[in-house]
Short mmCIF file of C-alpha atoms in Angstrom, two decimals:
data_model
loop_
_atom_site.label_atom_id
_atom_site.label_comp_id
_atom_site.label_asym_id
_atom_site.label_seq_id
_atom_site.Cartn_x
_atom_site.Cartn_y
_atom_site.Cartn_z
CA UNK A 1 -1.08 -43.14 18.15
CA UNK A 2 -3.95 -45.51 17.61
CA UNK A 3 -6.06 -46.25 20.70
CA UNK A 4 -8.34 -49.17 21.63
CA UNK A 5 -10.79 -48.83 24.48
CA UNK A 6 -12.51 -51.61 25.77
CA UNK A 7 -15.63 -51.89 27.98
CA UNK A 8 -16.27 -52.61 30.45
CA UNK A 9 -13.32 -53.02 32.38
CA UNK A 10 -14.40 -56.10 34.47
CA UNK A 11 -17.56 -57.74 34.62
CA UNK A 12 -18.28 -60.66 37.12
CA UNK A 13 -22.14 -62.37 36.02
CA UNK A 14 -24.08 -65.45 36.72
CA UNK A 15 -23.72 -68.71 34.78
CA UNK A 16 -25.96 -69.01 31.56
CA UNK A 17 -26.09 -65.42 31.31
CA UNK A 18 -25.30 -63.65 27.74
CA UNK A 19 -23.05 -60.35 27.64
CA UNK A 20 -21.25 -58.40 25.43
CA UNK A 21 -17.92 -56.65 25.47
CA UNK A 22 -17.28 -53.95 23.58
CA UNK A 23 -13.77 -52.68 21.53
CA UNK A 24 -13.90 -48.91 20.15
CA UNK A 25 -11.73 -46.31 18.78
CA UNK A 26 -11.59 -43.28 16.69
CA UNK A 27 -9.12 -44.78 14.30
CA UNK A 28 -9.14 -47.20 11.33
CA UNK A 29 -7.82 -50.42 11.76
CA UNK A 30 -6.73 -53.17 8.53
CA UNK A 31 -8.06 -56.33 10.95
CA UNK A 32 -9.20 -56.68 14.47
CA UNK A 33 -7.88 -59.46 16.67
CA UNK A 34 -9.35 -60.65 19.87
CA UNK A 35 -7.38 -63.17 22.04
CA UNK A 36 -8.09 -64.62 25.84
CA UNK A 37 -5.81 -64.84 28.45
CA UNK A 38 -5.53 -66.95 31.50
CA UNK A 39 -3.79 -66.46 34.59
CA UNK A 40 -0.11 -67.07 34.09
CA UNK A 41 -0.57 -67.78 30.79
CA UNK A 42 0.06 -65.48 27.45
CA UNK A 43 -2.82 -64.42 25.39
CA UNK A 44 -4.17 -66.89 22.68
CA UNK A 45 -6.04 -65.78 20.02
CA UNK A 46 -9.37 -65.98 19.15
CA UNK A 47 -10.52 -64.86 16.19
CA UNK A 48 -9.64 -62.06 13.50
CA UNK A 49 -11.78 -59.92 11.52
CA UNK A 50 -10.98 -58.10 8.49
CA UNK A 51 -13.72 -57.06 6.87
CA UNK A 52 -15.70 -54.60 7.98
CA UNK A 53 -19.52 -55.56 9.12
CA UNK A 54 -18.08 -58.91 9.26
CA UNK A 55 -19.38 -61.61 11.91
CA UNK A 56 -17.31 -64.82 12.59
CA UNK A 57 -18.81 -67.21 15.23
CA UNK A 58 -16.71 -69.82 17.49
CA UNK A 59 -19.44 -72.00 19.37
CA UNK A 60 -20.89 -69.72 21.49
CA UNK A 61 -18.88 -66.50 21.16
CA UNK A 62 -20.01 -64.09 18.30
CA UNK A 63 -17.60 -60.83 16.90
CA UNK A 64 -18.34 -58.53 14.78
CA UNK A 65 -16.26 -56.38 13.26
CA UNK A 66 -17.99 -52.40 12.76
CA UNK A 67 -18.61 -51.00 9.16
CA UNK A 68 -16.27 -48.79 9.12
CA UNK A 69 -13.45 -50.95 11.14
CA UNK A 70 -13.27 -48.65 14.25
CA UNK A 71 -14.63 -51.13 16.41
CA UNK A 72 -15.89 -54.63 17.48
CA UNK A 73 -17.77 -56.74 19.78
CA UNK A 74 -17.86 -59.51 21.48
CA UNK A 75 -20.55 -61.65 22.47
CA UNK A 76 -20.80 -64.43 24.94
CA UNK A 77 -24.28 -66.69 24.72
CA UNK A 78 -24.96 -69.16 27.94
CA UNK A 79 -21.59 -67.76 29.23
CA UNK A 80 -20.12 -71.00 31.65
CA UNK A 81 -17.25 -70.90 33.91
CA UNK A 82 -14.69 -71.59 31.97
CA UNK A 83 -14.87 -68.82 29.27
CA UNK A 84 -13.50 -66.46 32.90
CA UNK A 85 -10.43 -65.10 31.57
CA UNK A 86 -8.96 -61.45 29.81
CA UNK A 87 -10.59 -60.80 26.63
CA UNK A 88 -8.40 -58.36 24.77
CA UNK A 89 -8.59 -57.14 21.22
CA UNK A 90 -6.19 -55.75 18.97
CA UNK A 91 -6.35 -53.46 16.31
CA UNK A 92 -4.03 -54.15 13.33
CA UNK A 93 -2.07 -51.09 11.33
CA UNK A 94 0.95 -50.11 9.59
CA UNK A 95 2.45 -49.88 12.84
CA UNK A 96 1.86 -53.54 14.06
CA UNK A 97 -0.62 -54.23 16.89
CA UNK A 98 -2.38 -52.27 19.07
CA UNK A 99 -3.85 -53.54 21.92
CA UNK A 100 -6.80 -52.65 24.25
CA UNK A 101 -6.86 -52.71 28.09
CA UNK A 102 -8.77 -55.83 28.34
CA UNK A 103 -11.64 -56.72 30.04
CA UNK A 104 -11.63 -59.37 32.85
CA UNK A 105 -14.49 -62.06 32.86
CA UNK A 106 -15.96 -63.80 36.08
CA UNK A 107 -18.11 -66.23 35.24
CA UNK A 108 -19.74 -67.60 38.61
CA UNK A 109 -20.94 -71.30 39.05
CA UNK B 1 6.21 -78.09 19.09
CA UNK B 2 7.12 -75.81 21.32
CA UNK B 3 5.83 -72.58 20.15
CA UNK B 4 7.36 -69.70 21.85
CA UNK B 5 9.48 -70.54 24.85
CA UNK B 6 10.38 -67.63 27.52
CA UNK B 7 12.95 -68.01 30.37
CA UNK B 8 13.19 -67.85 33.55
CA UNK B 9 9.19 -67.94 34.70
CA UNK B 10 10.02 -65.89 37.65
CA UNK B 11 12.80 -63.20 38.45
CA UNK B 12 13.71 -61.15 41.49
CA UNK B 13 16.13 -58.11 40.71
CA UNK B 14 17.55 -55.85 43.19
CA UNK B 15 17.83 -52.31 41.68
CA UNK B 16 20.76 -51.83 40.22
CA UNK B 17 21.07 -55.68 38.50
CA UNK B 18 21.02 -56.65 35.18
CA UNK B 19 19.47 -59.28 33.18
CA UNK B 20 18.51 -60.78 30.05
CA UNK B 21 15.44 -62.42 29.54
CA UNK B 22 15.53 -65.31 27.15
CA UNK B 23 12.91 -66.13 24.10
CA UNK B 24 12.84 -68.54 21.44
CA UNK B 25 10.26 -69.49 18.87
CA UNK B 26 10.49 -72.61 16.80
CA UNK B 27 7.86 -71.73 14.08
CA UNK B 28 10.47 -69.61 11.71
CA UNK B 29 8.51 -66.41 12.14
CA UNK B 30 10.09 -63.67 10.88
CA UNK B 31 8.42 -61.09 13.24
CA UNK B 32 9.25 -61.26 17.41
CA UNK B 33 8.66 -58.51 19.83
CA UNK B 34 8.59 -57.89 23.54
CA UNK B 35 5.62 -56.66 25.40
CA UNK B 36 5.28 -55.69 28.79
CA UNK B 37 1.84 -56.21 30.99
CA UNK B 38 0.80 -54.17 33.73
CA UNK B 39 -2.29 -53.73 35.81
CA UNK B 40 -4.51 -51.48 34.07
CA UNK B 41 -2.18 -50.24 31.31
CA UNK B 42 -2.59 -53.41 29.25
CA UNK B 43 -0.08 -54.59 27.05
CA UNK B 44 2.57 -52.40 26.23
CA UNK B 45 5.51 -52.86 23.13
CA UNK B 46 9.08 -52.55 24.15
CA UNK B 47 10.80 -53.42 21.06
CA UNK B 48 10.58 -55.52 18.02
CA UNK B 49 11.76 -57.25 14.84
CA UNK B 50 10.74 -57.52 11.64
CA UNK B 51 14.02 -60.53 10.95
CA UNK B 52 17.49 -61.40 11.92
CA UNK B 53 20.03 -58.28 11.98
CA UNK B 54 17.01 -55.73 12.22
CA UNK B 55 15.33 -54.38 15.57
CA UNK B 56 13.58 -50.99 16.14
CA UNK B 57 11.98 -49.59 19.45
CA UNK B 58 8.22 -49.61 19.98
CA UNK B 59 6.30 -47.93 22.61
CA UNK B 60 8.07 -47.96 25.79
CA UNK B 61 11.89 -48.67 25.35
CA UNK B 62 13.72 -46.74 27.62
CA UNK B 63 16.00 -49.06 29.84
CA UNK B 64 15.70 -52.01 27.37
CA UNK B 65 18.27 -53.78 24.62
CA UNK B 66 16.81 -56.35 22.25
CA UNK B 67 19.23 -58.06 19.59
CA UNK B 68 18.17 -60.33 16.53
CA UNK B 69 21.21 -62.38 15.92
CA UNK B 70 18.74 -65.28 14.75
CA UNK B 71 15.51 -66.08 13.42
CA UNK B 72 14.68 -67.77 16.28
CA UNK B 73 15.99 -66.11 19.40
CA UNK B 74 15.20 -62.66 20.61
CA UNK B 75 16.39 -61.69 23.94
CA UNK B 76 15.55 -58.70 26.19
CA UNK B 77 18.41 -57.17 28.14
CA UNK B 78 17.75 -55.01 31.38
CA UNK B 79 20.91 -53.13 31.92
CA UNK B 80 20.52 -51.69 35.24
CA UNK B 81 16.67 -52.69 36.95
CA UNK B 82 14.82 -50.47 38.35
CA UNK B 83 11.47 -50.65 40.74
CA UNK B 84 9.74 -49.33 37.70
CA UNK B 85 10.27 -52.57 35.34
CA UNK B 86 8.46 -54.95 37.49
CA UNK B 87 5.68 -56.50 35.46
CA UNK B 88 5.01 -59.55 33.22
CA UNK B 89 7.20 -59.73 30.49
CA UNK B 90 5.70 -61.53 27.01
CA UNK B 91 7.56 -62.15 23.74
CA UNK B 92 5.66 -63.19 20.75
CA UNK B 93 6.10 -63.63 17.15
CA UNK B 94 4.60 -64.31 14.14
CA UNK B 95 4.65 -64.60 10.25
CA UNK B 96 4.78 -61.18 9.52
CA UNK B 97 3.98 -57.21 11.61
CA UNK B 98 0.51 -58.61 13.18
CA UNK B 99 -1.77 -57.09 10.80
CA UNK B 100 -4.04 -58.51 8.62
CA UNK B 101 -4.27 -62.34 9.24
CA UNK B 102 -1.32 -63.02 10.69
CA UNK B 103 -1.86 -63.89 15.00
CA UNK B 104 0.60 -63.00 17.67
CA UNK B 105 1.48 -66.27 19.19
CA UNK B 106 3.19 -65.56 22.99
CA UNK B 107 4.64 -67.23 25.39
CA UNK B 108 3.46 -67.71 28.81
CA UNK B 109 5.50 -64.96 30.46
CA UNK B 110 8.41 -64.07 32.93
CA UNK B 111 7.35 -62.93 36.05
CA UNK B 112 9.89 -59.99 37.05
CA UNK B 113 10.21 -58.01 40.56
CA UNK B 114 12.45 -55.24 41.40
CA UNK B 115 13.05 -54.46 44.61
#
């Protein structure tokens, strides 16, 4: 069984701040996914990456995917209130979609 | 477009009861599944499909039917609830297993409590 852990678990920061969420596991993945989720909503995703060392940027959100495709990050410049949410990734495999624990967001005014 | 569409939102159960949990998608993906999402265990696969006529269990099926008489309907049965199954129930589908570039799209969930 593939396993994604994700850290940290919840982090609650300031307005404007940056921070960075990490993705890691022992095992190989094809593509890495990460999606956000708000509450009562179903995730959505963000972004894949498939290659590894690859970076992909969305405005202010950076991933990176690791060399050898065991893990990925993501990074939040200037974060603002409404990036709050559950940032999960997923790891992508022969057997489907694996997906981390999550990590909740506060972003605070 | 609708996307994927789950019903009801919100479900009460008494233990015992049994239920089916509707989803449809309306993008012609071949690939659906069910997922269920609990505090601190994340998101958790029940069962899925790979296309109409063929459905296979994925990590946590016990007290859970799925059928795939469609392309675009997959429903989850409950046969007899338990306190244990309340959680947030997602289905999701997409193009093809959910590797490479091909994104889960979900639907916004069904709330279920067993009491």
């Amino acid at each position: 069984t593939q396993l994604l852990e994700q850290s940290p678990q919840f982090l609650s920061i300031q307005e404007g701040e940056n921070l960075t969420v990490y993705c890691n596991s022992s095992s190989v993945f094809s593509s890495l996914q990460w999606y956000r989720q708000e509450p009562g909503e179903g995730p959505v995703l963000l972004v894949t990456v498939v290659t590894g060392g690859e970076v992909k940027k969305l405005k202010r959100l950076t991933f990176q995917f690791g060399d050898a495709r065991k893990d990925s990050s993501l990074h939040i410049t200037a974060a603002q209130p409404g990036d709050t949410g559950l940032y999960l990734c997923a790891g992508g495999g022969a057997d489907g979609l694996t997906f981390g624990k999550g990590t909740h967001l506060i972003i605070q005014p | 477009n609708a996307g994927v569409t789950q019903t009801p939102k919100f479900q009460v159960l008494k233990t015992g009861q049994s239920m089916t949990l509707q989803c449809a998608q309306d993008m012609n993906h071949e690939y659906m599944s069910w997922y269920r999402q609990d505090p601190g265990m994340g998101l958790r696969l029940i069962h899925y499909s790979v296309g109409a006529g063929i459905t296979d269990q994925g990590e946590v099926p016990n007290g859970y039917n799925v059928s795939r008489s469609t392309t675009e309907d997959f429903p989850l049965r409950l046969l007899s609830a338990a306190p244990s199954q309340t959680s947030v129930y997602f289905c999701a589908s997409s193009y093809v297993r959910g590797f490479g570039n091909s994104p889960l799209h979900f639907g916004n969930g069904t709330r279920l409590t067993v009491t």
